[in-house]
Short mmCIF file of N, CA and C in Angstrom, two decimals:
data_model
loop_
_atom_site.label_atom_id
_atom_site.label_comp_id
_atom_site.label_asym_id
_atom_site.label_seq_id
_atom_site.Cartn_x
_atom_site.Cartn_y
_atom_site.Cartn_z
N MET A 1 -17.08 11.35 -41.90
CA MET A 1 -15.71 10.89 -41.81
C MET A 1 -14.96 11.59 -40.68
N GLU A 2 -15.17 12.92 -40.54
CA GLU A 2 -14.52 13.66 -39.48
C GLU A 2 -14.98 13.16 -38.11
N LEU A 3 -16.26 12.80 -38.00
CA LEU A 3 -16.79 12.27 -36.75
C LEU A 3 -16.14 10.93 -36.40
N LEU A 4 -15.90 10.11 -37.40
CA LEU A 4 -15.25 8.83 -37.18
C LEU A 4 -13.82 9.02 -36.68
N ILE A 5 -13.09 9.93 -37.29
CA ILE A 5 -11.72 10.21 -36.87
C ILE A 5 -11.71 10.76 -35.45
N LEU A 6 -12.63 11.64 -35.12
CA LEU A 6 -12.73 12.20 -33.78
C LEU A 6 -13.04 11.10 -32.76
N ALA A 7 -13.96 10.21 -33.10
CA ALA A 7 -14.32 9.11 -32.20
C ALA A 7 -13.13 8.18 -31.96
N ILE A 8 -12.37 7.90 -32.98
CA ILE A 8 -11.18 7.05 -32.84
C ILE A 8 -10.13 7.74 -31.97
N ALA A 9 -9.94 9.03 -32.19
CA ALA A 9 -8.96 9.78 -31.40
C ALA A 9 -9.35 9.79 -29.92
N ILE A 10 -10.62 9.96 -29.62
CA ILE A 10 -11.09 9.95 -28.23
C ILE A 10 -10.91 8.56 -27.63
N ALA A 11 -11.25 7.53 -28.36
CA ALA A 11 -11.10 6.16 -27.87
C ALA A 11 -9.64 5.83 -27.56
N LEU A 12 -8.73 6.26 -28.43
CA LEU A 12 -7.31 6.02 -28.20
C LEU A 12 -6.81 6.78 -26.98
N THR A 13 -7.26 8.00 -26.80
CA THR A 13 -6.86 8.80 -25.64
C THR A 13 -7.33 8.16 -24.35
N ILE A 14 -8.56 7.69 -24.32
CA ILE A 14 -9.12 7.07 -23.12
C ILE A 14 -8.39 5.78 -22.81
N SER A 15 -8.12 4.96 -23.81
CA SER A 15 -7.45 3.68 -23.56
C SER A 15 -5.99 3.86 -23.17
N ALA A 16 -5.36 4.96 -23.53
CA ALA A 16 -3.96 5.19 -23.20
C ALA A 16 -3.80 5.83 -21.83
N THR A 17 -4.88 6.32 -21.24
CA THR A 17 -4.82 6.96 -19.94
C THR A 17 -4.86 5.90 -18.85
N PRO A 18 -3.84 5.87 -17.97
CA PRO A 18 -3.86 4.87 -16.90
C PRO A 18 -5.01 5.14 -15.94
N GLU A 19 -5.61 4.04 -15.48
CA GLU A 19 -6.72 4.18 -14.56
C GLU A 19 -6.20 4.24 -13.14
N ALA A 20 -6.77 5.12 -12.35
CA ALA A 20 -6.44 5.20 -10.94
C ALA A 20 -7.70 4.85 -10.15
N TYR A 21 -7.55 3.95 -9.22
CA TYR A 21 -8.70 3.48 -8.47
C TYR A 21 -8.70 3.95 -7.03
N GLY A 22 -7.58 4.40 -6.51
CA GLY A 22 -7.52 4.74 -5.10
C GLY A 22 -6.69 5.97 -4.83
N ASP A 23 -6.25 6.06 -3.59
CA ASP A 23 -5.42 7.17 -3.16
C ASP A 23 -3.96 6.87 -3.46
N LEU A 24 -3.16 7.92 -3.54
CA LEU A 24 -1.74 7.77 -3.80
C LEU A 24 -0.97 8.10 -2.54
N GLY A 25 0.11 7.38 -2.32
CA GLY A 25 0.95 7.62 -1.14
C GLY A 25 2.30 6.98 -1.34
N THR A 26 3.02 6.86 -0.24
CA THR A 26 4.33 6.23 -0.26
C THR A 26 4.34 5.05 0.70
N ALA A 27 5.26 4.14 0.47
CA ALA A 27 5.40 2.99 1.36
C ALA A 27 6.87 2.68 1.59
N THR A 28 7.15 2.23 2.80
CA THR A 28 8.46 1.72 3.18
C THR A 28 8.21 0.40 3.89
N SER A 29 9.27 -0.32 4.19
CA SER A 29 9.10 -1.56 4.95
C SER A 29 9.50 -1.31 6.40
N TYR A 30 8.95 -2.10 7.28
CA TYR A 30 9.41 -2.10 8.66
C TYR A 30 9.64 -3.54 9.09
N HIS A 31 10.49 -3.71 10.06
CA HIS A 31 11.01 -5.03 10.39
C HIS A 31 10.63 -5.47 11.80
N PRO A 32 10.69 -6.79 12.06
CA PRO A 32 10.40 -7.30 13.40
C PRO A 32 11.34 -6.68 14.43
N PRO A 33 10.95 -6.69 15.68
CA PRO A 33 9.75 -7.32 16.22
C PRO A 33 8.51 -6.48 15.92
N TYR A 34 7.44 -7.14 15.57
CA TYR A 34 6.19 -6.46 15.22
C TYR A 34 5.27 -6.27 16.42
N ILE A 35 5.53 -6.97 17.51
CA ILE A 35 4.67 -6.82 18.67
C ILE A 35 5.45 -6.22 19.83
N PRO A 36 4.78 -5.47 20.69
CA PRO A 36 3.34 -5.20 20.72
C PRO A 36 2.96 -4.17 19.67
N THR A 37 1.71 -4.21 19.25
CA THR A 37 1.18 -3.22 18.31
C THR A 37 0.21 -2.30 19.05
N ARG A 38 -0.04 -1.13 18.47
CA ARG A 38 -0.99 -0.20 19.06
C ARG A 38 -2.43 -0.69 18.89
N CYS A 39 -2.66 -1.60 17.96
CA CYS A 39 -4.02 -2.09 17.74
C CYS A 39 -4.38 -3.26 18.66
N TYR A 40 -3.51 -4.25 18.72
CA TYR A 40 -3.88 -5.50 19.38
C TYR A 40 -2.86 -5.99 20.40
N GLY A 41 -1.94 -5.13 20.82
CA GLY A 41 -0.98 -5.50 21.84
C GLY A 41 -0.08 -6.65 21.44
N ASN A 42 -0.03 -7.68 22.29
CA ASN A 42 0.87 -8.82 22.08
C ASN A 42 0.20 -10.02 21.43
N SER A 43 -1.02 -9.89 20.97
CA SER A 43 -1.75 -11.01 20.39
C SER A 43 -1.13 -11.45 19.07
N GLN A 44 -0.79 -12.73 18.99
CA GLN A 44 -0.25 -13.28 17.74
C GLN A 44 -1.35 -13.45 16.69
N ASP A 45 -2.61 -13.52 17.13
CA ASP A 45 -3.74 -13.73 16.23
C ASP A 45 -4.03 -12.53 15.34
N GLN A 46 -3.43 -11.38 15.64
CA GLN A 46 -3.71 -10.18 14.87
C GLN A 46 -3.13 -10.22 13.46
N PHE A 47 -2.12 -11.05 13.26
CA PHE A 47 -1.43 -11.09 11.97
C PHE A 47 -2.11 -12.08 11.03
N PRO A 48 -2.44 -11.63 9.81
CA PRO A 48 -3.06 -12.55 8.85
C PRO A 48 -2.09 -13.66 8.46
N PRO A 49 -2.60 -14.84 8.12
CA PRO A 49 -1.73 -15.95 7.73
C PRO A 49 -0.79 -15.61 6.57
N SER A 50 -1.21 -14.68 5.71
CA SER A 50 -0.38 -14.28 4.57
C SER A 50 0.84 -13.46 4.99
N LYS A 51 0.84 -12.95 6.22
CA LYS A 51 1.89 -12.07 6.74
C LYS A 51 1.93 -10.73 6.01
N LEU A 52 0.82 -10.37 5.38
CA LEU A 52 0.72 -9.09 4.67
C LEU A 52 -0.05 -8.11 5.56
N PHE A 53 0.70 -7.33 6.33
CA PHE A 53 0.10 -6.38 7.24
C PHE A 53 0.91 -5.09 7.23
N VAL A 54 0.32 -4.04 7.82
CA VAL A 54 0.94 -2.71 7.75
C VAL A 54 0.75 -1.93 9.04
N ALA A 55 1.60 -0.92 9.19
CA ALA A 55 1.43 0.16 10.15
C ALA A 55 1.15 1.40 9.31
N VAL A 56 0.29 2.27 9.81
CA VAL A 56 -0.10 3.45 9.02
C VAL A 56 0.31 4.74 9.71
N SER A 57 0.44 5.77 8.91
CA SER A 57 0.80 7.09 9.41
C SER A 57 -0.43 7.81 9.94
N GLU A 58 -0.21 8.97 10.49
CA GLU A 58 -1.27 9.77 11.11
C GLU A 58 -2.45 10.00 10.16
N GLY A 59 -2.18 10.21 8.89
CA GLY A 59 -3.25 10.49 7.93
C GLY A 59 -4.25 9.36 7.76
N LEU A 60 -3.83 8.12 7.98
CA LEU A 60 -4.73 6.97 7.86
C LEU A 60 -5.14 6.41 9.23
N TRP A 61 -4.44 6.77 10.29
CA TRP A 61 -4.65 6.19 11.61
C TRP A 61 -6.06 6.43 12.15
N ASP A 62 -6.59 7.63 11.96
CA ASP A 62 -7.97 7.94 12.34
C ASP A 62 -8.23 7.63 13.82
N ASN A 63 -7.33 8.10 14.68
CA ASN A 63 -7.44 7.90 16.14
C ASN A 63 -7.65 6.44 16.52
N GLY A 64 -7.03 5.53 15.79
CA GLY A 64 -7.11 4.11 16.09
C GLY A 64 -8.21 3.37 15.35
N ALA A 65 -9.10 4.09 14.68
CA ALA A 65 -10.18 3.44 13.94
C ALA A 65 -9.65 2.63 12.76
N ALA A 66 -8.40 2.87 12.37
CA ALA A 66 -7.80 2.13 11.25
C ALA A 66 -7.51 0.68 11.59
N CYS A 67 -7.46 0.34 12.87
CA CYS A 67 -7.13 -1.03 13.28
C CYS A 67 -8.09 -2.03 12.63
N GLY A 68 -7.51 -3.00 11.96
CA GLY A 68 -8.30 -4.04 11.30
C GLY A 68 -8.75 -3.70 9.90
N ARG A 69 -8.60 -2.44 9.49
CA ARG A 69 -8.98 -2.08 8.12
C ARG A 69 -8.11 -2.86 7.14
N ARG A 70 -8.69 -3.09 5.99
CA ARG A 70 -7.96 -3.79 4.93
C ARG A 70 -7.84 -2.85 3.74
N TYR A 71 -6.69 -2.92 3.13
CA TYR A 71 -6.41 -2.11 1.95
C TYR A 71 -5.89 -3.01 0.84
N ARG A 72 -6.24 -2.66 -0.37
CA ARG A 72 -5.65 -3.27 -1.57
C ARG A 72 -4.63 -2.24 -2.07
N LEU A 73 -3.42 -2.68 -2.32
CA LEU A 73 -2.42 -1.72 -2.79
C LEU A 73 -1.49 -2.34 -3.81
N ARG A 74 -0.87 -1.43 -4.55
CA ARG A 74 0.11 -1.85 -5.56
C ARG A 74 1.19 -0.80 -5.67
N CYS A 75 2.35 -1.24 -6.05
CA CYS A 75 3.49 -0.37 -6.28
C CYS A 75 3.30 0.33 -7.63
N LEU A 76 3.56 1.64 -7.63
CA LEU A 76 3.46 2.40 -8.87
C LEU A 76 4.83 2.76 -9.45
N SER A 77 5.76 3.18 -8.58
CA SER A 77 7.06 3.63 -9.06
C SER A 77 8.03 3.78 -7.90
N GLY A 78 9.27 4.02 -8.26
CA GLY A 78 10.33 4.24 -7.28
C GLY A 78 11.67 4.18 -7.99
N ALA A 79 12.74 4.34 -7.22
CA ALA A 79 14.08 4.32 -7.80
C ALA A 79 14.41 2.94 -8.36
N ASN A 80 15.02 2.90 -9.50
CA ASN A 80 15.49 1.66 -10.14
C ASN A 80 14.39 0.64 -10.43
N ARG A 81 13.23 1.13 -10.83
CA ARG A 81 12.12 0.25 -11.23
C ARG A 81 11.85 -0.88 -10.23
N PRO A 82 11.38 -0.54 -9.04
CA PRO A 82 11.23 -1.55 -8.00
C PRO A 82 9.96 -2.39 -8.09
N CYS A 83 9.00 -1.98 -8.88
CA CYS A 83 7.67 -2.57 -8.80
C CYS A 83 7.53 -3.94 -9.44
N LYS A 84 6.87 -4.81 -8.70
CA LYS A 84 6.40 -6.07 -9.25
C LYS A 84 4.96 -5.81 -9.70
N LYS A 85 4.53 -6.53 -10.69
CA LYS A 85 3.17 -6.32 -11.22
C LYS A 85 2.19 -7.16 -10.43
N GLN A 86 2.00 -6.77 -9.18
CA GLN A 86 1.12 -7.52 -8.29
C GLN A 86 0.38 -6.56 -7.38
N THR A 87 -0.85 -6.89 -7.10
CA THR A 87 -1.66 -6.16 -6.14
C THR A 87 -1.82 -7.06 -4.92
N ILE A 88 -1.70 -6.46 -3.73
CA ILE A 88 -1.84 -7.25 -2.51
C ILE A 88 -2.92 -6.65 -1.62
N GLU A 89 -3.41 -7.47 -0.70
CA GLU A 89 -4.35 -7.00 0.32
C GLU A 89 -3.65 -7.10 1.66
N VAL A 90 -3.71 -6.01 2.41
CA VAL A 90 -3.03 -5.92 3.70
C VAL A 90 -4.01 -5.54 4.80
N LYS A 91 -3.61 -5.82 6.03
CA LYS A 91 -4.42 -5.50 7.20
C LYS A 91 -3.64 -4.52 8.07
N VAL A 92 -4.32 -3.49 8.58
CA VAL A 92 -3.70 -2.53 9.49
C VAL A 92 -3.64 -3.14 10.88
N VAL A 93 -2.42 -3.21 11.44
CA VAL A 93 -2.25 -3.74 12.80
C VAL A 93 -1.55 -2.76 13.73
N ASP A 94 -1.03 -1.65 13.18
CA ASP A 94 -0.24 -0.77 14.03
C ASP A 94 -0.22 0.66 13.50
N PHE A 95 0.24 1.54 14.36
CA PHE A 95 0.49 2.94 14.04
C PHE A 95 1.99 3.09 13.82
N CYS A 96 2.38 3.88 12.87
CA CYS A 96 3.80 4.10 12.58
C CYS A 96 4.49 4.61 13.85
N SER A 97 5.56 3.95 14.24
CA SER A 97 6.24 4.28 15.49
C SER A 97 7.27 5.39 15.35
N GLN A 98 7.61 5.77 14.15
CA GLN A 98 8.61 6.82 13.93
C GLN A 98 7.93 8.18 13.81
N THR A 99 8.58 9.22 14.31
CA THR A 99 8.05 10.58 14.21
C THR A 99 9.10 11.45 13.53
N PRO A 100 8.81 12.01 12.36
CA PRO A 100 7.61 11.74 11.55
C PRO A 100 7.73 10.38 10.87
N CYS A 101 6.60 9.86 10.51
CA CYS A 101 6.57 8.58 9.81
C CYS A 101 7.23 8.76 8.44
N PRO A 102 8.09 7.84 8.01
CA PRO A 102 8.79 8.02 6.74
C PRO A 102 7.92 7.81 5.50
N SER A 103 6.70 7.30 5.69
CA SER A 103 5.83 7.05 4.54
C SER A 103 4.37 7.01 4.99
N THR A 104 3.49 6.98 4.03
CA THR A 104 2.05 6.87 4.32
C THR A 104 1.74 5.54 4.98
N ILE A 105 2.35 4.48 4.46
CA ILE A 105 2.12 3.12 4.92
C ILE A 105 3.47 2.44 5.10
N GLN A 106 3.63 1.74 6.22
CA GLN A 106 4.81 0.91 6.42
C GLN A 106 4.38 -0.54 6.28
N LEU A 107 4.97 -1.23 5.33
CA LEU A 107 4.61 -2.61 5.03
C LEU A 107 5.49 -3.59 5.80
N SER A 108 4.89 -4.70 6.25
CA SER A 108 5.71 -5.77 6.81
C SER A 108 6.72 -6.19 5.75
N THR A 109 7.79 -6.84 6.16
CA THR A 109 8.81 -7.23 5.18
C THR A 109 8.22 -8.15 4.11
N ASP A 110 7.30 -9.03 4.49
CA ASP A 110 6.67 -9.92 3.50
C ASP A 110 5.80 -9.14 2.53
N ALA A 111 5.05 -8.16 3.05
CA ALA A 111 4.19 -7.35 2.18
C ALA A 111 5.03 -6.52 1.21
N PHE A 112 6.12 -5.93 1.71
CA PHE A 112 6.98 -5.13 0.85
C PHE A 112 7.60 -5.99 -0.25
N ALA A 113 8.05 -7.18 0.13
CA ALA A 113 8.67 -8.09 -0.85
C ALA A 113 7.66 -8.58 -1.89
N ALA A 114 6.38 -8.58 -1.55
CA ALA A 114 5.36 -9.05 -2.49
C ALA A 114 5.15 -8.06 -3.63
N ILE A 115 5.44 -6.76 -3.41
CA ILE A 115 5.18 -5.77 -4.46
C ILE A 115 6.42 -5.05 -4.96
N SER A 116 7.56 -5.23 -4.29
CA SER A 116 8.77 -4.51 -4.69
C SER A 116 9.98 -5.43 -4.73
N ASN A 117 10.87 -5.16 -5.68
CA ASN A 117 12.12 -5.91 -5.81
C ASN A 117 13.22 -5.37 -4.90
N HIS A 118 13.02 -4.21 -4.30
CA HIS A 118 14.07 -3.56 -3.51
C HIS A 118 13.61 -3.37 -2.08
N ASP A 119 14.27 -3.99 -1.14
CA ASP A 119 13.91 -3.88 0.26
C ASP A 119 14.36 -2.54 0.84
N GLY A 120 13.46 -1.92 1.56
CA GLY A 120 13.82 -0.75 2.32
C GLY A 120 13.74 0.59 1.62
N ARG A 121 13.65 0.61 0.34
CA ARG A 121 13.55 1.90 -0.36
C ARG A 121 12.11 2.37 -0.37
N LYS A 122 11.94 3.67 -0.37
CA LYS A 122 10.60 4.23 -0.43
C LYS A 122 10.05 4.07 -1.84
N ILE A 123 8.82 3.63 -1.92
CA ILE A 123 8.16 3.46 -3.21
C ILE A 123 6.85 4.25 -3.21
N ASN A 124 6.35 4.52 -4.39
CA ASN A 124 5.05 5.17 -4.54
C ASN A 124 4.01 4.08 -4.74
N VAL A 125 2.89 4.22 -4.02
CA VAL A 125 1.86 3.20 -4.07
C VAL A 125 0.49 3.83 -4.31
N GLU A 126 -0.39 2.97 -4.78
CA GLU A 126 -1.80 3.31 -4.89
C GLU A 126 -2.52 2.35 -3.94
N TYR A 127 -3.47 2.88 -3.17
CA TYR A 127 -4.17 2.02 -2.21
C TYR A 127 -5.63 2.42 -2.12
N ILE A 128 -6.46 1.43 -1.76
CA ILE A 128 -7.88 1.67 -1.59
C ILE A 128 -8.37 0.79 -0.46
N GLN A 129 -9.21 1.36 0.40
CA GLN A 129 -9.77 0.56 1.48
C GLN A 129 -10.79 -0.41 0.90
N ILE A 130 -10.78 -1.65 1.39
CA ILE A 130 -11.73 -2.66 0.91
C ILE A 130 -12.57 -3.18 2.06
#
């Protein structure tokens, strides 16, 4: 009987623990004009049809090797409950132009709107390279 209670307690603890699949960081939005970019210059073909693309900070830039990488990300938290319950896939097209960069990832306005109810505020995100 004690073993059964212990097994139930462990199962409940595991199921109540949120799963984390990737790295944690912050995200802000950035606004047009989006070109030229550090990855692909003035090419309009660099932007995915979904308009879900990002600029990344030094930590993800990897001396330009980040260009074209794809990430799956979701909003975790922020001021005034900004998160939508959606995961998006984004493409890296640029390096953060601000020094220091205000966040780990800067999302296009469309990408930011896809995961957050509040434009322009910094949010906490989880992301994983795909």
